[in-house]
PDB file of C-alpha atoms in Angstrom:
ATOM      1  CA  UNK B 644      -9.803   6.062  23.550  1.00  0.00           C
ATOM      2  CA  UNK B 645      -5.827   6.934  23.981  1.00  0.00           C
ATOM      3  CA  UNK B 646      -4.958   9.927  21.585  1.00  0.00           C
ATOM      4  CA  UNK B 647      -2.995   9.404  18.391  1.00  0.00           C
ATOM      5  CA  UNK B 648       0.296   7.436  18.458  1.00  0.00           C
ATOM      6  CA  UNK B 649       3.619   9.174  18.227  1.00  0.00           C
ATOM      7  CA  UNK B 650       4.399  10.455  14.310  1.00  0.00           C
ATOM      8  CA  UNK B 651       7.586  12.228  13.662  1.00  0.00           C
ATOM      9  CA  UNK B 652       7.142  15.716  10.794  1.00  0.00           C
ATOM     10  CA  UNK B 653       9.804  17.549   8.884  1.00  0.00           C
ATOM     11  CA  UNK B 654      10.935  20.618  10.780  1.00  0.00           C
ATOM     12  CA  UNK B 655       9.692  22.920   7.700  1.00  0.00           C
ATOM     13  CA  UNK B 656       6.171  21.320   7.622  1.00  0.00           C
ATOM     14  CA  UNK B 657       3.580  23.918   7.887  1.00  0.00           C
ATOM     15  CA  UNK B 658       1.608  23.384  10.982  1.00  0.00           C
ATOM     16  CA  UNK B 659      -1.641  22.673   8.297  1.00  0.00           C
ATOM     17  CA  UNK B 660       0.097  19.710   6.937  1.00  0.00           C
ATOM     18  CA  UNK B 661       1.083  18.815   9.997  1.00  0.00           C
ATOM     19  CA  UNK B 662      -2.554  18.738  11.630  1.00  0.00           C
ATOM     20  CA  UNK B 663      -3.822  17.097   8.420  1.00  0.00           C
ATOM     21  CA  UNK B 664      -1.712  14.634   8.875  1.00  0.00           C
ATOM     22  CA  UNK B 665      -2.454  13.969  12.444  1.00  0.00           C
ATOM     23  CA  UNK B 666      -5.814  13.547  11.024  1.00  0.00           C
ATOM     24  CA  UNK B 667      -5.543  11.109   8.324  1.00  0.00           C
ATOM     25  CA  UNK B 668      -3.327   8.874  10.900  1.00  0.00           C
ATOM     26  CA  UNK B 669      -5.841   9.238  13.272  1.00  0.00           C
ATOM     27  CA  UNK B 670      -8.559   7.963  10.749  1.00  0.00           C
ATOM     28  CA  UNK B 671      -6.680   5.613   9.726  1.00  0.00           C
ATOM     29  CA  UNK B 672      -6.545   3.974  13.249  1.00  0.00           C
ATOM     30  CA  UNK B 673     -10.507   4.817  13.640  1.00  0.00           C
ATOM     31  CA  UNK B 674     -11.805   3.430  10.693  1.00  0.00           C
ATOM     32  CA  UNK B 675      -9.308   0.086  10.406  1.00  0.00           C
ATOM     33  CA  UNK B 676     -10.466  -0.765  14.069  1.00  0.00           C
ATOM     34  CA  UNK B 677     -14.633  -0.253  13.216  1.00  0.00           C
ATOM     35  CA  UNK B 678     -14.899   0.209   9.571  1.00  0.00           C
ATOM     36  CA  UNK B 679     -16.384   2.922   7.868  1.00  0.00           C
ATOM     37  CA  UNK B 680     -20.118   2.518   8.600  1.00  0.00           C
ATOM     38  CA  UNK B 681     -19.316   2.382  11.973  1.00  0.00           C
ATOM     39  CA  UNK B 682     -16.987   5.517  12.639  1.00  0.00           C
ATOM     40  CA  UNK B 683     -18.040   8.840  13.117  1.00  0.00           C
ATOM     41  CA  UNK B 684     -16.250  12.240  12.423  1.00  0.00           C
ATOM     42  CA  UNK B 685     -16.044  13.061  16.042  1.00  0.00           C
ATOM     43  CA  UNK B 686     -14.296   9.787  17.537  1.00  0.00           C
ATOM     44  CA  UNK B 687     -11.715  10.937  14.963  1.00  0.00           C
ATOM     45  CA  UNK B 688     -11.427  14.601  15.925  1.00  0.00           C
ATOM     46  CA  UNK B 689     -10.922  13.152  19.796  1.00  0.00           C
ATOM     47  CA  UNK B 690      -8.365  10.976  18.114  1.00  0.00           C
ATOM     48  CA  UNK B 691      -6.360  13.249  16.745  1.00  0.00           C
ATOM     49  CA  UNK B 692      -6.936  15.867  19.441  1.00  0.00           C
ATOM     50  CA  UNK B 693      -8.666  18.271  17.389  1.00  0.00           C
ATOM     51  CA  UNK B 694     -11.678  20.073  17.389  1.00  0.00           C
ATOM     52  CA  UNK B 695     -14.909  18.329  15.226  1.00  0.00           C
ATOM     53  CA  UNK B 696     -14.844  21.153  13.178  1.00  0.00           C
ATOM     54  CA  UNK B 697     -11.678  21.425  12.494  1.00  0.00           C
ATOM     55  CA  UNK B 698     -11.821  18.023  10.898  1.00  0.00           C
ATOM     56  CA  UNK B 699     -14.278  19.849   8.312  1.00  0.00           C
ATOM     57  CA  UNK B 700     -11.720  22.607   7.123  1.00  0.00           C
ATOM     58  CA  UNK B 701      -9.800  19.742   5.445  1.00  0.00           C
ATOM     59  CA  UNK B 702     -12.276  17.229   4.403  1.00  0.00           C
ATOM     60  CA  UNK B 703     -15.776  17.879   2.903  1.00  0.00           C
ATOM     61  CA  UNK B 704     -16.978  14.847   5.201  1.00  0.00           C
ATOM     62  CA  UNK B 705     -16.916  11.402   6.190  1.00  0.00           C
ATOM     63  CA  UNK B 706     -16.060  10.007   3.087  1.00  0.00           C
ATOM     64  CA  UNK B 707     -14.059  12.403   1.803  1.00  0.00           C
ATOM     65  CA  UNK B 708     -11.449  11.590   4.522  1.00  0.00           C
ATOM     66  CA  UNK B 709     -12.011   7.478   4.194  1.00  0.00           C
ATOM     67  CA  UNK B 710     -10.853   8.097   0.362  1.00  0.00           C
ATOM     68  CA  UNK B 711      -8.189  10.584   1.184  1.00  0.00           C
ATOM     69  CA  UNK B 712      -6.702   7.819   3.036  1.00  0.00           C
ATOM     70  CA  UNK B 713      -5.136   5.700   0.226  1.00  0.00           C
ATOM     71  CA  UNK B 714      -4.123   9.167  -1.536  1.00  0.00           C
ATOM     72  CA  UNK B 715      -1.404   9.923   1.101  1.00  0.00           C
ATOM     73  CA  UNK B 716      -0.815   5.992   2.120  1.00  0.00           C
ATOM     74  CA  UNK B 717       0.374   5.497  -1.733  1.00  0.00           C
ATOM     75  CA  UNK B 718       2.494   8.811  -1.528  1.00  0.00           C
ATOM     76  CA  UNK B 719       4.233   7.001   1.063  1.00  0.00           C
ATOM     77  CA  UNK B 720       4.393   3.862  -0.074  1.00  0.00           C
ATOM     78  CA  UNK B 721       5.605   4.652  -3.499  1.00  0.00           C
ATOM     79  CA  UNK B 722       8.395   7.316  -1.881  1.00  0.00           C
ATOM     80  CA  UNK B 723      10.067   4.229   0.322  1.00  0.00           C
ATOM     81  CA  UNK B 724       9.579   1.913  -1.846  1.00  0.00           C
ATOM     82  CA  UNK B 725      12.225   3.978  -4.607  1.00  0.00           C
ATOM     83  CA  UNK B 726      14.344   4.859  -1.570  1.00  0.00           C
ATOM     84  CA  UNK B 727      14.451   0.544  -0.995  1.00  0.00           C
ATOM     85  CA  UNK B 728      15.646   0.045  -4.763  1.00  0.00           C
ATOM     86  CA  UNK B 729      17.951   3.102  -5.148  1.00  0.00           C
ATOM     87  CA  UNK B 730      21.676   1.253  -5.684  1.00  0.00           C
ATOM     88  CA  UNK B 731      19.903  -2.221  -6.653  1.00  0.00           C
ATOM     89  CA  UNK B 732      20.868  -3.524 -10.215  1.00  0.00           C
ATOM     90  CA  UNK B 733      18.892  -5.837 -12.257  1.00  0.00           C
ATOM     91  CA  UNK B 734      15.179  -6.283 -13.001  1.00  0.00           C
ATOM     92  CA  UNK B 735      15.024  -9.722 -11.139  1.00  0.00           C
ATOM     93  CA  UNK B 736      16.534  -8.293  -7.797  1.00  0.00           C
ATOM     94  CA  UNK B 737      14.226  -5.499  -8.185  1.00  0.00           C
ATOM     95  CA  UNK B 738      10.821  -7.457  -8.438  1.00  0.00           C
ATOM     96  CA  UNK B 739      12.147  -9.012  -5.661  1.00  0.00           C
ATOM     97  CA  UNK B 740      12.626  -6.285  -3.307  1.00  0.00           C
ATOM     98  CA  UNK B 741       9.540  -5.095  -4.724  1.00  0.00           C
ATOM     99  CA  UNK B 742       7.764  -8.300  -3.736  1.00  0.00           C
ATOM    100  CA  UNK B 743       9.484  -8.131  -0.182  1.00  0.00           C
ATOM    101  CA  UNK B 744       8.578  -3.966   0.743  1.00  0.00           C
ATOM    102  CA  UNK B 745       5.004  -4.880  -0.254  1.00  0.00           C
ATOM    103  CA  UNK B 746       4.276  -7.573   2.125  1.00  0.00           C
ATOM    104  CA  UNK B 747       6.221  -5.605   4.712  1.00  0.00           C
ATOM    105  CA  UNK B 748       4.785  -2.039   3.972  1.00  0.00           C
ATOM    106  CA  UNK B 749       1.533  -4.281   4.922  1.00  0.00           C
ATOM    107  CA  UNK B 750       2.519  -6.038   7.878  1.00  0.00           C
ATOM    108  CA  UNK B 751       3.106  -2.232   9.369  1.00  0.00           C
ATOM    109  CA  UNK B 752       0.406  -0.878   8.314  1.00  0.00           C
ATOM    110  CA  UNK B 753      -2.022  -3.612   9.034  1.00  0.00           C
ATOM    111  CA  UNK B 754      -5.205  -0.988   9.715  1.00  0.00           C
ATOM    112  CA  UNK B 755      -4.116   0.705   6.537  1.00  0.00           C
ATOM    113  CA  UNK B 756      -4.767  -2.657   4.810  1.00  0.00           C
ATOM    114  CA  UNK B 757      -8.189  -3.272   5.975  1.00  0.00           C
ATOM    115  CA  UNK B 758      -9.174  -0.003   5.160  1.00  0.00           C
ATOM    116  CA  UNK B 759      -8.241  -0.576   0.931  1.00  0.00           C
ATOM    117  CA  UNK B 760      -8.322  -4.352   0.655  1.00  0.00           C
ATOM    118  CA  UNK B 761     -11.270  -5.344   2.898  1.00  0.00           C
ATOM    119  CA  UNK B 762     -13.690  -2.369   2.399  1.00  0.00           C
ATOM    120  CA  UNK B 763     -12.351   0.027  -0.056  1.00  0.00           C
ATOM    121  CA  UNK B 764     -11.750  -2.084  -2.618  1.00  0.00           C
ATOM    122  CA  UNK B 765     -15.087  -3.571  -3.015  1.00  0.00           C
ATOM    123  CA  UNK B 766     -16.846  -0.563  -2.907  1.00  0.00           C
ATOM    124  CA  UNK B 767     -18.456   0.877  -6.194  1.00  0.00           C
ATOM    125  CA  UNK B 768     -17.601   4.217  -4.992  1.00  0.00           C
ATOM    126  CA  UNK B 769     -14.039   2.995  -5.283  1.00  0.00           C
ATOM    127  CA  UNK B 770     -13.373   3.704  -9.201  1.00  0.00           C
ATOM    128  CA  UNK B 771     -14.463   6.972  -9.251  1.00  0.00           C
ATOM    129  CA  UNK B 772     -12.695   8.414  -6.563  1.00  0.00           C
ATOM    130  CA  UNK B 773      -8.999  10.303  -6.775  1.00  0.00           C
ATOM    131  CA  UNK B 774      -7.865   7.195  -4.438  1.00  0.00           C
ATOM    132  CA  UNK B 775      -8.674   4.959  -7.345  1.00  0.00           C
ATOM    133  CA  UNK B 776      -6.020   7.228  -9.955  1.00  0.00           C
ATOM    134  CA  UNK B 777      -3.744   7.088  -7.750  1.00  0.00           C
ATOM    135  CA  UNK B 778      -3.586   3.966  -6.813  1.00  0.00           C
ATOM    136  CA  UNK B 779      -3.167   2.730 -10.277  1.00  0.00           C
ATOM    137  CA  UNK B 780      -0.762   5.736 -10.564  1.00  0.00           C
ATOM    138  CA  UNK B 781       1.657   4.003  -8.010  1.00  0.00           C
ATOM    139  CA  UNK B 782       1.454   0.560 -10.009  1.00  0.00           C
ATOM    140  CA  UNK B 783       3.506   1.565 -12.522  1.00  0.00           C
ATOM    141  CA  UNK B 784       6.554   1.100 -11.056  1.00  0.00           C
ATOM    142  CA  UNK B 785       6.267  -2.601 -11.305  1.00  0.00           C
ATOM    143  CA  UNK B 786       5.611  -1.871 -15.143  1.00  0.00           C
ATOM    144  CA  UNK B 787       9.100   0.244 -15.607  1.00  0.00           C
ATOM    145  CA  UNK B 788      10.875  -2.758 -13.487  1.00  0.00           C
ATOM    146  CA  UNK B 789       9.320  -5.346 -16.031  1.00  0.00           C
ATOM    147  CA  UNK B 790       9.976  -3.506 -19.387  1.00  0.00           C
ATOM    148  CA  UNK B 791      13.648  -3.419 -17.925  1.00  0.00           C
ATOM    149  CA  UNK B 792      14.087  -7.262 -17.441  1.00  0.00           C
ATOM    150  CA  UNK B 793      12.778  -6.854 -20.938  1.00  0.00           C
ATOM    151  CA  UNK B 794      15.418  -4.810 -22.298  1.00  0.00           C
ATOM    152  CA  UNK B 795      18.500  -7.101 -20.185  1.00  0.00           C
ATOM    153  CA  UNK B 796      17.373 -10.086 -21.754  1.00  0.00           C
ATOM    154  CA  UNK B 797      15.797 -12.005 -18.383  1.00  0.00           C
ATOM    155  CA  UNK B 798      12.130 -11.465 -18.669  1.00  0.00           C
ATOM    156  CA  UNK B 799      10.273 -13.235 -21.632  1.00  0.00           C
ATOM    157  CA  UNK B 800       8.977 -10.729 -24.333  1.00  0.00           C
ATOM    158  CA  UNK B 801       6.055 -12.637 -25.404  1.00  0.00           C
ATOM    159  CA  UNK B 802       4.698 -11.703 -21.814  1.00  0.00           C
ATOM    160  CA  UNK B 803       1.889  -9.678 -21.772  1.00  0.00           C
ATOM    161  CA  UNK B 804       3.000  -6.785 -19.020  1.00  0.00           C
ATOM    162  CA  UNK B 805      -0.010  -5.575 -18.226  1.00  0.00           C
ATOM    163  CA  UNK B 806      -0.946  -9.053 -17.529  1.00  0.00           C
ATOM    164  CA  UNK B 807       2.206  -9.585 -15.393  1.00  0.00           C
ATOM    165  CA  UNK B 808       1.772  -6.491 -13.360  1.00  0.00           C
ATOM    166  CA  UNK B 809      -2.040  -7.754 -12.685  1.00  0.00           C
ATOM    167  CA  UNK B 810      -0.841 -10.691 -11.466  1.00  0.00           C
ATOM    168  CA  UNK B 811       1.990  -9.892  -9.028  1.00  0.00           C
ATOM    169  CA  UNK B 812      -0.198  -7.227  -7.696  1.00  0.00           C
ATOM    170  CA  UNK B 813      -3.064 -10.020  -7.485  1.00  0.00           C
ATOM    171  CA  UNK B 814      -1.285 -12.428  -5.620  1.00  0.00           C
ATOM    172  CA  UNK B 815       0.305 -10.209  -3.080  1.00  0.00           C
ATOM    173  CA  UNK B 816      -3.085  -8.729  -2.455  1.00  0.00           C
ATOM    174  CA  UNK B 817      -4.684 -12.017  -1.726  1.00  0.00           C
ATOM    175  CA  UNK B 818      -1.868 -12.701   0.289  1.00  0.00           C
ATOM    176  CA  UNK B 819      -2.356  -9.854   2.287  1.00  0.00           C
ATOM    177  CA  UNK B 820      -6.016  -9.865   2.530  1.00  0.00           C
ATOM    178  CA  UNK B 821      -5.773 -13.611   3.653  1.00  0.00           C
ATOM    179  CA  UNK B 822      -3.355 -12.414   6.422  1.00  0.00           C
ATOM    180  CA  UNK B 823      -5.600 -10.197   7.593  1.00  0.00           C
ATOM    181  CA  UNK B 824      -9.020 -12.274   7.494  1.00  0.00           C
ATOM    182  CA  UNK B 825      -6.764 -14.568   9.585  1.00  0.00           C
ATOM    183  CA  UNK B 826      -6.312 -12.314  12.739  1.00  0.00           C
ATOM    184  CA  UNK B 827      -2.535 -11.379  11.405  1.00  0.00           C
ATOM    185  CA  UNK B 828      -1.428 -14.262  13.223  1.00  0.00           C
ATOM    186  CA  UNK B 829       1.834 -15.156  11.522  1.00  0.00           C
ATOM    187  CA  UNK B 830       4.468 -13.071   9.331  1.00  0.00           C
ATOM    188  CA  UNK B 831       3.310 -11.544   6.063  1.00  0.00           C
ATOM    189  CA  UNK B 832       7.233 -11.697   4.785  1.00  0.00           C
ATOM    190  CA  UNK B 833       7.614 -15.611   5.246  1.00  0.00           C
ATOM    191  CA  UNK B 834       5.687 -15.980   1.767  1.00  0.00           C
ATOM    192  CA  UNK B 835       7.997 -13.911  -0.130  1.00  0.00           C
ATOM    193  CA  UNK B 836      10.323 -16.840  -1.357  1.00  0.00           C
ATOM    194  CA  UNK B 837       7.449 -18.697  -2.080  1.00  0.00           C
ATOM    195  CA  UNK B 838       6.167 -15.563  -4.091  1.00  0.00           C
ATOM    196  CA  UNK B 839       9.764 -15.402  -5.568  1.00  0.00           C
ATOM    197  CA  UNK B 840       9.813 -19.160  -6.927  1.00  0.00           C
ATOM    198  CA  UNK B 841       6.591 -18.686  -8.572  1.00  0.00           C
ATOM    199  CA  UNK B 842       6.870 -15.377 -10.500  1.00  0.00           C
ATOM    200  CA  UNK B 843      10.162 -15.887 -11.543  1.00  0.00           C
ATOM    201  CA  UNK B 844       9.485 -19.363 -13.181  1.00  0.00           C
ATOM    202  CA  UNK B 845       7.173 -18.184 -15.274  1.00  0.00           C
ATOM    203  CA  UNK B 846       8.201 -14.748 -16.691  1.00  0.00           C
ATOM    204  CA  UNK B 847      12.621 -16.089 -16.476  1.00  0.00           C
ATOM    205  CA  UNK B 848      14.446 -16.333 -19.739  1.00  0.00           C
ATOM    206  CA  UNK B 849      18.099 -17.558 -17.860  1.00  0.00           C
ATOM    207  CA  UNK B 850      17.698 -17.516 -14.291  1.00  0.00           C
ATOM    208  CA  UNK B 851      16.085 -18.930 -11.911  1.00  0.00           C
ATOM    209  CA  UNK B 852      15.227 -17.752  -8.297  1.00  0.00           C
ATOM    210  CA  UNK B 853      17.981 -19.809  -6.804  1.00  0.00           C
ATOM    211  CA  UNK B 854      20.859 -17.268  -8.841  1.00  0.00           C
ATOM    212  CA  UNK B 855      19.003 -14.149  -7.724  1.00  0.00           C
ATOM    213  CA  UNK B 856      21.303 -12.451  -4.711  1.00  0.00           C
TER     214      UNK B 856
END
């Protein structure tokens, strides 16, 4: 198996981060390609180009690392996606870009996804892990964006937002998990004005999806 691919760390990361990283990538790419009953600890250490037991220092074992996974995925995820709406204005042109940098955060990170969606998700280990807190933890932004539309006047208050939130997140999870059963044979972002039409019809006060820039 070819080592690790090429990642790119902050000059002031401490060479621990740095190998812990190199190890979570590496699983990453181990247990997306054979699932978790079928990868072992040391196909990941040759992955990474590490020793077995260096694999241990970090991670208690096997499992330990598969639900560390989503832990440092939504870290990322949650840090680009505010970096993607910093300067946008307006709740609508938010849940859109939202909308867009989830399909897309998927369609890179396609081993990532069938790791949580296609294993993790349905595994009753899942809720009482750290991955499951923070995962809900990185929800929330969608929440903030909704109570804003809200407060401008463009997103119905008799709207249930936890209800909302549950269903974005549901459809673009089905989405992705259908792209992915499929072989991730066409592009994940050609649904998002479809996605688009659809929310905004049903949660839009004055606008509809045509206005939104």
């Amino acid at each position: 198996m070819s080592k690790i691919q090429f990642l790119i760390f902050p000059l002031d990361m401490p060479n621990k981060n740095i190998k812990r990283q190199l190890i979570i990538q590496a699983a990453i790419e181990v247990f997306g390609k054979n699932s978790f009953r079928d990868s072992n600890i040391s196909e990941i250490a040759q992955r990474a180009n590490v020793a077995e037991g260096t694999i241990y220092q970090y991670f208690k074992n096997k499992e330990d690392l598969f639900f560390s996974i989503p832990v440092e995925k939504t870290k990322e995820f949650c840090k680009e996606l505010d970096l993607h709406l910093e300067g946008i204005s307006g709740a609508f042109n938010k849940i859109k870009k939202f909308i867009w940098y989830y399909l897309y955060f998927f369609r890179m990170n396609p081993e990532y996804g069938r790791i949580l969606l296609l294993e993790m998700r349905v595994s009753k280990s899942f809720i009482k892990t750290k991955t499951y807190s923070s995962f809900r933890k990185s929800t929330s932004r969608i929440l903030e964006i909704i109570r804003e539309g809200q407060g401008e006047g463009v997103v119905r208050r008799d709207i249930n937002i936890y209800i909302l939130r549950q269903l974005i997140l549901g459809i673009l999870e089905h989405i992705v998990t259908r792209w992915l059963l499929k072989g991730e044979k066409y592009d994940l972002l050609e649904h998002c004005d479809e996605v688009n039409r659809l929310i905004f019809h049903g949660i839009s006060l004055t606008k509809g999806p045509h206005e939104l820039r």
